[in-house]
């Protein structure tokens, strides 16, 4: 299986207002499998994307990782958000991944 991205994001944790992701669970994409989960702050993911690291969402279905959408940084009103879709809304959006 070809790599989908450098890392897959499997779960998110939002701030109290539920508008910004503050942490994510990521897994290294090894090509034929995903590595163990590691938690990182949102700012770390934003910096990594700016540095050229690629991320994709990886929802689970029937115990298997599914290929989701590429993750981008989108600016709305001058604020950078982590998104899969540029919907113009001032909040992070990662395809309704499970929360932790």
mmCIF file of C-alpha atoms in Angstrom:
data_model
loop_
_atom_site.group_PDB
_atom_site.id
_atom_site.type_symbol
_atom_site.label_atom_id
_atom_site.label_comp_id
_atom_site.label_asym_id
_atom_site.label_seq_id
_atom_site.Cartn_x
_atom_site.Cartn_y
_atom_site.Cartn_z
ATOM 1 C CA UNK A 1 0.000 0.000 0.000
ATOM 2 C CA UNK A 2 1.367 3.436 -0.888
ATOM 3 C CA UNK A 3 1.675 6.038 1.841
ATOM 4 C CA UNK A 4 -1.307 8.364 2.119
ATOM 5 C CA UNK A 5 0.699 11.086 3.918
ATOM 6 C CA UNK A 6 3.522 11.474 6.399
ATOM 7 C CA UNK A 7 1.041 11.179 9.294
ATOM 8 C CA UNK A 8 -2.596 10.337 9.872
ATOM 9 C CA UNK A 9 -4.753 12.190 12.404
ATOM 10 C CA UNK A 10 -7.173 9.850 14.177
ATOM 11 C CA UNK A 11 -8.691 11.939 16.991
ATOM 12 C CA UNK A 12 -8.912 15.520 18.233
ATOM 13 C CA UNK A 13 -9.425 17.461 21.455
ATOM 14 C CA UNK A 14 -11.128 20.867 21.290
ATOM 15 C CA UNK A 15 -10.874 23.915 23.518
ATOM 16 C CA UNK A 16 -13.710 24.713 25.954
ATOM 17 C CA UNK A 17 -15.604 26.763 23.319
ATOM 18 C CA UNK A 18 -15.272 23.859 20.847
ATOM 19 C CA UNK A 19 -13.937 26.183 18.126
ATOM 20 C CA UNK A 20 -10.237 25.334 18.091
ATOM 21 C CA UNK A 21 -8.490 22.015 18.251
ATOM 22 C CA UNK A 22 -5.889 22.134 21.008
ATOM 23 C CA UNK A 23 -4.432 18.597 20.649
ATOM 24 C CA UNK A 24 -4.496 15.778 18.089
ATOM 25 C CA UNK A 25 -3.566 12.110 18.003
ATOM 26 C CA UNK A 26 -1.303 11.326 15.074
ATOM 27 C CA UNK A 27 0.121 8.107 13.669
ATOM 28 C CA UNK A 28 3.121 7.816 11.351
ATOM 29 C CA UNK A 29 2.135 6.422 7.963
ATOM 30 C CA UNK A 30 4.488 3.480 7.356
ATOM 31 C CA UNK A 31 3.016 2.651 3.944
ATOM 32 C CA UNK A 32 1.491 -0.681 4.918
ATOM 33 C CA UNK A 33 0.420 0.289 8.446
ATOM 34 C CA UNK A 34 0.164 3.193 10.860
ATOM 35 C CA UNK A 35 2.393 3.575 13.896
ATOM 36 C CA UNK A 36 1.217 3.999 17.483
ATOM 37 C CA UNK A 37 -0.660 7.145 18.494
ATOM 38 C CA UNK A 38 1.219 10.192 19.724
ATOM 39 C CA UNK A 39 -0.468 13.334 21.057
ATOM 40 C CA UNK A 40 0.656 16.750 19.852
ATOM 41 C CA UNK A 41 -0.491 20.311 20.375
ATOM 42 C CA UNK A 42 -2.255 22.043 17.524
ATOM 43 C CA UNK A 43 0.591 24.575 17.172
ATOM 44 C CA UNK A 44 3.026 21.709 16.521
ATOM 45 C CA UNK A 45 0.825 20.424 13.684
ATOM 46 C CA UNK A 46 0.478 23.920 12.175
ATOM 47 C CA UNK A 47 4.274 24.351 12.206
ATOM 48 C CA UNK A 48 4.802 20.888 10.720
ATOM 49 C CA UNK A 49 2.392 21.616 7.848
ATOM 50 C CA UNK A 50 4.212 24.901 7.188
ATOM 51 C CA UNK A 51 7.469 22.923 7.112
ATOM 52 C CA UNK A 52 6.084 20.571 4.438
ATOM 53 C CA UNK A 53 4.943 17.606 6.553
ATOM 54 C CA UNK A 54 1.732 16.096 5.160
ATOM 55 C CA UNK A 55 -1.267 14.991 7.217
ATOM 56 C CA UNK A 56 -4.486 13.196 6.357
ATOM 57 C CA UNK A 57 -7.467 12.299 8.507
ATOM 58 C CA UNK A 58 -7.799 8.576 9.208
ATOM 59 C CA UNK A 59 -11.239 7.677 10.543
ATOM 60 C CA UNK A 60 -11.842 4.067 11.536
ATOM 61 C CA UNK A 61 -14.512 1.764 10.149
ATOM 62 C CA UNK A 62 -14.814 -1.860 11.225
ATOM 63 C CA UNK A 63 -11.474 -1.615 13.031
ATOM 64 C CA UNK A 64 -9.609 -0.478 9.901
ATOM 65 C CA UNK A 65 -8.111 2.918 9.133
ATOM 66 C CA UNK A 66 -9.866 4.636 6.257
ATOM 67 C CA UNK A 67 -8.326 7.237 3.993
ATOM 68 C CA UNK A 68 -9.820 10.589 4.888
ATOM 69 C CA UNK A 69 -9.029 14.055 3.587
ATOM 70 C CA UNK A 70 -5.748 15.979 3.417
ATOM 71 C CA UNK A 71 -5.291 18.490 6.246
ATOM 72 C CA UNK A 72 -4.462 22.114 5.428
ATOM 73 C CA UNK A 73 -3.946 25.416 7.191
ATOM 74 C CA UNK A 74 -6.619 27.861 6.087
ATOM 75 C CA UNK A 75 -6.655 31.519 7.169
ATOM 76 C CA UNK A 76 -10.000 33.051 8.102
ATOM 77 C CA UNK A 77 -9.960 36.686 9.235
ATOM 78 C CA UNK A 78 -6.183 36.456 9.712
ATOM 79 C CA UNK A 79 -6.351 33.404 12.004
ATOM 80 C CA UNK A 80 -4.892 30.041 10.924
ATOM 81 C CA UNK A 81 -7.157 27.023 11.299
ATOM 82 C CA UNK A 82 -6.533 23.317 10.738
ATOM 83 C CA UNK A 83 -9.070 22.151 8.157
ATOM 84 C CA UNK A 84 -9.924 19.578 5.549
ATOM 85 C CA UNK A 85 -12.362 21.917 3.781
ATOM 86 C CA UNK A 86 -12.045 25.673 3.218
ATOM 87 C CA UNK A 87 -15.579 26.495 4.333
ATOM 88 C CA UNK A 88 -14.804 30.071 5.374
ATOM 89 C CA UNK A 89 -15.855 29.413 8.974
ATOM 90 C CA UNK A 90 -13.607 30.592 11.810
ATOM 91 C CA UNK A 91 -13.098 27.181 13.444
ATOM 92 C CA UNK A 92 -11.049 24.057 13.005
ATOM 93 C CA UNK A 93 -12.657 21.253 11.013
ATOM 94 C CA UNK A 94 -11.263 17.740 10.725
ATOM 95 C CA UNK A 95 -14.161 15.684 9.361
ATOM 96 C CA UNK A 96 -15.871 14.921 12.657
ATOM 97 C CA UNK A 97 -13.013 12.777 13.949
ATOM 98 C CA UNK A 98 -13.638 11.279 17.384
ATOM 99 C CA UNK A 99 -12.749 13.429 20.359
ATOM 100 C CA UNK A 100 -10.567 12.431 23.285
#
